[in-house]
Short mmCIF file of N, CA, C and O in Angstrom, two decimals:
data_model
loop_
_atom_site.label_atom_id
_atom_site.label_comp_id
_atom_site.label_asym_id
_atom_site.label_seq_id
_atom_site.Cartn_x
_atom_site.Cartn_y
_atom_site.Cartn_z
N MET A 1 7.05 -17.35 9.28
CA MET A 1 7.39 -15.84 9.45
C MET A 1 6.97 -15.28 10.46
O MET A 1 5.73 -14.98 10.04
N SER A 2 7.21 -14.92 11.36
CA SER A 2 7.17 -14.61 12.27
C SER A 2 6.94 -12.99 12.87
O SER A 2 5.99 -12.64 13.43
N ASN A 3 7.55 -12.37 11.72
CA ASN A 3 7.48 -10.56 11.47
C ASN A 3 6.54 -10.49 10.53
O ASN A 3 6.33 -9.02 9.98
N ILE A 4 5.37 -11.70 9.72
CA ILE A 4 4.52 -11.04 8.51
C ILE A 4 3.12 -11.42 9.03
O ILE A 4 3.03 -12.23 9.93
N GLU A 5 2.23 -10.00 8.97
CA GLU A 5 1.10 -10.22 9.24
C GLU A 5 0.58 -9.75 8.23
O GLU A 5 0.53 -9.18 7.78
N LEU A 6 -0.61 -11.33 7.55
CA LEU A 6 -1.79 -10.80 7.04
C LEU A 6 -3.34 -10.67 8.04
O LEU A 6 -3.37 -10.98 8.80
N ILE A 7 -3.50 -9.37 7.17
CA ILE A 7 -4.79 -8.88 7.68
C ILE A 7 -6.08 -8.97 6.77
O ILE A 7 -5.87 -8.39 5.67
N ASP A 8 -7.03 -8.88 7.28
CA ASP A 8 -8.38 -9.94 6.83
C ASP A 8 -9.47 -8.54 7.10
O ASP A 8 -9.43 -8.05 8.34
N GLY A 9 -10.19 -8.26 5.94
CA GLY A 9 -11.37 -7.24 6.40
C GLY A 9 -10.88 -6.22 6.56
O GLY A 9 -11.83 -5.37 7.13
N LYS A 10 -9.86 -5.82 6.42
CA LYS A 10 -9.83 -3.93 6.26
C LYS A 10 -9.09 -3.94 4.66
O LYS A 10 -9.13 -4.59 3.73
N ARG A 11 -9.37 -2.63 4.70
CA ARG A 11 -8.88 -2.10 3.30
C ARG A 11 -7.86 -1.04 3.54
O ARG A 11 -8.09 0.22 4.46
N VAL A 12 -6.58 -1.00 2.22
CA VAL A 12 -6.08 0.20 2.53
C VAL A 12 -6.30 1.08 1.11
O VAL A 12 -6.19 0.53 0.33
N THR A 13 -5.95 2.72 1.81
CA THR A 13 -6.58 3.31 1.30
C THR A 13 -5.33 4.31 0.66
O THR A 13 -5.77 5.21 0.29
N GLY A 14 -4.54 4.01 0.98
CA GLY A 14 -3.34 5.27 1.13
C GLY A 14 -1.47 4.81 1.49
O GLY A 14 -1.59 3.88 2.34
N LEU A 15 -0.56 5.62 1.32
CA LEU A 15 0.26 5.16 1.91
C LEU A 15 0.65 6.36 2.83
O LEU A 15 0.66 7.52 2.66
N LEU A 16 1.32 5.49 3.75
CA LEU A 16 2.04 6.51 4.56
C LEU A 16 3.45 6.83 4.75
O LEU A 16 4.55 6.14 4.59
N CYS A 17 3.86 8.05 4.43
CA CYS A 17 5.36 8.20 3.47
C CYS A 17 5.56 9.42 4.05
O CYS A 17 5.18 10.22 4.81
N ASP A 18 7.36 9.43 4.16
CA ASP A 18 7.83 10.63 3.88
C ASP A 18 8.00 10.91 2.76
O ASP A 18 8.04 10.83 1.96
N ARG A 19 9.37 12.16 3.04
CA ARG A 19 10.20 12.26 1.67
C ARG A 19 10.50 11.52 0.93
O ARG A 19 10.98 11.53 -0.10
N LYS A 20 11.19 10.71 1.62
CA LYS A 20 11.68 9.67 0.57
C LYS A 20 11.73 8.23 0.85
O LYS A 20 12.19 7.50 0.05
N GLN A 21 10.45 7.67 1.91
CA GLN A 21 10.23 6.62 1.76
C GLN A 21 8.76 6.27 2.19
O GLN A 21 7.98 7.15 2.63
N VAL A 22 8.18 5.26 1.55
CA VAL A 22 6.80 5.03 2.31
C VAL A 22 6.94 4.08 3.76
O VAL A 22 8.12 3.05 3.76
N ASN A 23 6.71 4.59 4.31
CA ASN A 23 6.28 3.90 5.81
C ASN A 23 5.37 2.96 6.28
O ASN A 23 5.23 2.65 7.59
N GLY A 24 4.46 2.31 5.61
CA GLY A 24 3.63 1.86 6.30
C GLY A 24 2.24 2.24 5.25
O GLY A 24 2.32 3.14 4.27
N VAL A 25 0.43 1.50 5.41
CA VAL A 25 -0.60 2.30 4.84
C VAL A 25 -1.54 3.11 5.18
O VAL A 25 -1.26 2.94 6.94
N TYR A 26 -2.45 3.51 5.62
CA TYR A 26 -3.88 4.08 5.90
C TYR A 26 -4.80 2.68 5.45
O TYR A 26 -4.98 2.20 4.54
N LEU A 27 -5.07 2.43 7.11
CA LEU A 27 -6.07 1.07 7.10
C LEU A 27 -7.06 1.00 7.58
O LEU A 27 -7.69 2.15 8.84
N HIS A 28 -8.59 1.26 6.97
CA HIS A 28 -10.01 1.77 6.87
C HIS A 28 -10.31 0.53 7.14
O HIS A 28 -10.55 -0.98 7.01
N SER A 29 -10.62 0.44 8.54
CA SER A 29 -11.90 -1.27 8.99
C SER A 29 -13.38 -0.31 8.86
O SER A 29 -14.39 -1.52 8.66
N SER A 30 -13.89 0.25 8.58
CA SER A 30 -14.87 1.35 8.51
C SER A 30 -15.03 2.88 7.46
O SER A 30 -13.98 3.23 8.25
N LEU A 31 -16.16 3.67 7.86
CA LEU A 31 -15.78 5.00 7.30
C LEU A 31 -14.64 5.19 8.07
O LEU A 31 -14.16 6.53 7.63
N SER A 32 -15.64 5.70 9.50
CA SER A 32 -14.74 6.36 10.47
C SER A 32 -13.52 6.04 11.58
O SER A 32 -13.01 6.60 12.32
N ASP A 33 -13.32 4.44 11.14
CA ASP A 33 -11.49 3.80 12.07
C ASP A 33 -11.12 3.69 10.85
O ASP A 33 -10.78 2.99 10.22
N VAL A 34 -9.86 4.78 11.71
CA VAL A 34 -8.97 4.90 10.55
C VAL A 34 -7.79 4.77 10.95
O VAL A 34 -7.37 5.61 11.96
N LYS A 35 -6.44 3.72 10.78
CA LYS A 35 -5.47 3.51 11.61
C LYS A 35 -4.30 3.74 10.65
O LYS A 35 -4.31 4.07 9.68
N GLU A 36 -3.20 4.19 11.09
CA GLU A 36 -2.03 4.45 10.52
C GLU A 36 -1.55 2.82 11.04
O GLU A 36 -1.26 2.47 11.87
N LEU A 37 -0.85 2.39 10.21
CA LEU A 37 -0.19 0.71 9.91
C LEU A 37 1.04 0.99 8.94
O LEU A 37 1.56 0.85 8.47
N PRO A 38 2.22 1.15 10.55
CA PRO A 38 3.58 0.72 10.26
C PRO A 38 4.30 0.24 9.13
O PRO A 38 3.62 -1.16 9.59
N ALA A 39 4.75 0.07 8.51
CA ALA A 39 5.62 -1.31 8.27
C ALA A 39 6.67 -1.12 7.00
O ALA A 39 7.10 0.02 6.83
N ALA A 40 7.71 -1.79 7.43
CA ALA A 40 9.15 -1.69 7.06
C ALA A 40 9.05 -2.45 5.32
O ALA A 40 10.14 -1.78 4.36
N PHE A 41 8.01 -2.84 4.50
CA PHE A 41 8.09 -3.43 4.02
C PHE A 41 6.39 -3.67 2.91
O PHE A 41 5.81 -3.97 4.16
N VAL A 42 6.05 -3.15 1.84
CA VAL A 42 4.68 -2.78 1.24
C VAL A 42 4.12 -3.68 0.19
O VAL A 42 5.08 -3.08 -0.48
N VAL A 43 3.40 -4.52 -0.06
CA VAL A 43 3.13 -5.29 -1.40
C VAL A 43 1.62 -4.55 -2.07
O VAL A 43 0.58 -4.79 -1.18
N ASP A 44 1.67 -4.50 -3.33
CA ASP A 44 0.41 -4.04 -3.82
C ASP A 44 0.29 -4.90 -4.55
O ASP A 44 0.22 -5.54 -5.71
N VAL A 45 -0.74 -6.45 -4.16
CA VAL A 45 -1.04 -7.59 -4.44
C VAL A 45 -2.49 -7.35 -5.48
O VAL A 45 -2.97 -8.18 -5.49
N GLU A 46 -3.02 -6.33 -4.90
CA GLU A 46 -4.46 -5.96 -6.17
C GLU A 46 -3.96 -5.78 -7.25
O GLU A 46 -2.77 -5.82 -8.08
N TRP A 47 -4.99 -6.14 -8.34
CA TRP A 47 -4.95 -6.60 -9.55
C TRP A 47 -4.96 -4.97 -10.70
O TRP A 47 -4.13 -5.14 -11.58
N LYS A 48 -5.64 -4.23 -9.80
CA LYS A 48 -5.80 -2.81 -10.33
C LYS A 48 -4.14 -1.71 -10.22
O LYS A 48 -4.12 -0.93 -10.84
N ALA A 49 -3.07 -2.48 -9.31
CA ALA A 49 -2.14 -1.57 -8.81
C ALA A 49 -1.96 -0.26 -8.47
O ALA A 49 -1.67 0.92 -8.88
N ILE A 50 -3.31 -0.23 -7.55
CA ILE A 50 -3.78 1.23 -7.11
C ILE A 50 -2.46 2.31 -6.24
O ILE A 50 -2.56 3.24 -6.61
N ALA A 51 -1.37 0.69 -6.21
CA ALA A 51 -0.73 1.59 -5.26
C ALA A 51 0.37 2.51 -6.15
O ALA A 51 1.05 3.75 -5.76
N ASN A 52 0.54 2.23 -7.15
CA ASN A 52 1.29 3.39 -8.18
C ASN A 52 0.85 4.63 -8.04
O ASN A 52 1.59 5.98 -8.33
N LYS A 53 -0.60 4.93 -8.62
CA LYS A 53 -1.07 5.81 -8.05
C LYS A 53 -1.29 7.26 -6.67
O LYS A 53 -0.60 7.96 -6.42
N TRP A 54 -1.20 6.24 -5.70
CA TRP A 54 -0.67 6.87 -4.82
C TRP A 54 0.51 7.20 -4.85
O TRP A 54 0.99 7.94 -4.03
N LEU A 55 1.69 6.14 -5.05
CA LEU A 55 2.90 6.68 -5.56
C LEU A 55 3.32 7.91 -5.99
O LEU A 55 4.04 9.21 -5.97
N GLN A 56 3.03 8.15 -7.15
CA GLN A 56 2.65 9.02 -8.13
C GLN A 56 2.24 10.55 -7.24
O GLN A 56 2.56 11.36 -7.22
N ASN A 57 1.00 10.42 -6.50
CA ASN A 57 0.76 11.17 -5.50
C ASN A 57 1.79 11.57 -4.55
O ASN A 57 1.31 13.25 -4.09
N GLN A 58 2.25 11.24 -4.30
CA GLN A 58 3.51 11.23 -3.13
C GLN A 58 4.34 11.82 -3.84
O GLN A 58 5.96 12.33 -3.11
N GLU A 59 4.44 11.98 -5.47
CA GLU A 59 5.49 12.31 -6.04
C GLU A 59 6.56 11.52 -6.01
O GLU A 59 8.36 11.72 -6.12
N PHE A 60 6.45 10.85 -5.80
CA PHE A 60 7.03 8.90 -6.12
C PHE A 60 6.98 8.56 -7.59
O PHE A 60 6.11 8.75 -7.96
N THR A 61 8.08 7.97 -8.05
CA THR A 61 8.37 7.80 -9.11
C THR A 61 7.90 6.08 -9.35
O THR A 61 8.56 5.18 -8.70
N PRO A 62 6.86 5.42 -9.68
CA PRO A 62 6.54 4.03 -9.34
C PRO A 62 7.47 2.90 -9.91
O PRO A 62 7.81 3.56 -10.81
N PRO A 63 7.64 2.36 -9.44
CA PRO A 63 8.61 1.11 -10.08
C PRO A 63 7.93 0.29 -11.20
O PRO A 63 6.73 0.18 -11.53
N LEU A 64 8.43 -1.03 -11.94
CA LEU A 64 8.39 -1.54 -13.09
C LEU A 64 7.90 -2.17 -12.65
O LEU A 64 7.52 -3.17 -11.77
N GLU A 65 6.49 -2.51 -13.27
CA GLU A 65 5.58 -3.61 -12.90
C GLU A 65 5.63 -5.24 -13.43
O GLU A 65 5.83 -4.86 -14.57
N THR A 66 5.84 -5.98 -12.34
CA THR A 66 6.07 -7.33 -12.69
C THR A 66 4.62 -8.39 -13.50
O THR A 66 4.12 -8.22 -11.79
N VAL A 67 4.71 -8.81 -14.18
CA VAL A 67 3.27 -9.41 -13.92
C VAL A 67 4.02 -10.93 -13.61
O VAL A 67 4.82 -11.67 -14.67
N VAL A 68 3.75 -11.49 -13.03
CA VAL A 68 3.89 -13.79 -12.91
C VAL A 68 2.60 -14.05 -13.14
O VAL A 68 1.93 -14.13 -12.53
N ASN A 69 2.86 -15.18 -14.44
CA ASN A 69 1.62 -15.56 -14.45
C ASN A 69 0.79 -15.88 -15.01
O ASN A 69 -0.56 -15.34 -13.70
N PRO A 70 0.90 -15.04 -15.43
CA PRO A 70 0.00 -13.91 -16.18
C PRO A 70 -1.84 -15.23 -16.96
O PRO A 70 -1.39 -16.15 -17.24
N LEU A 71 -3.08 -14.54 -16.46
CA LEU A 71 -4.09 -15.41 -16.89
C LEU A 71 -3.75 -15.51 -18.04
O LEU A 71 -3.75 -14.34 -19.14
#
């Protein structure tokens, strides 16, 4: 798919939000390098599902969690 980009070697540390929706993420490649990465669709694939905490911090209700093929 031409409009999907996988980024390696970076760390997402928060959600870029307005009062109505998530618009992207904060992307870190080092302690001093922080960028805003706009996105139309954000997926949390971490096993800890940290995005739910970020959503709650922004006063959003996290979605129900779906587990596919649990170990």
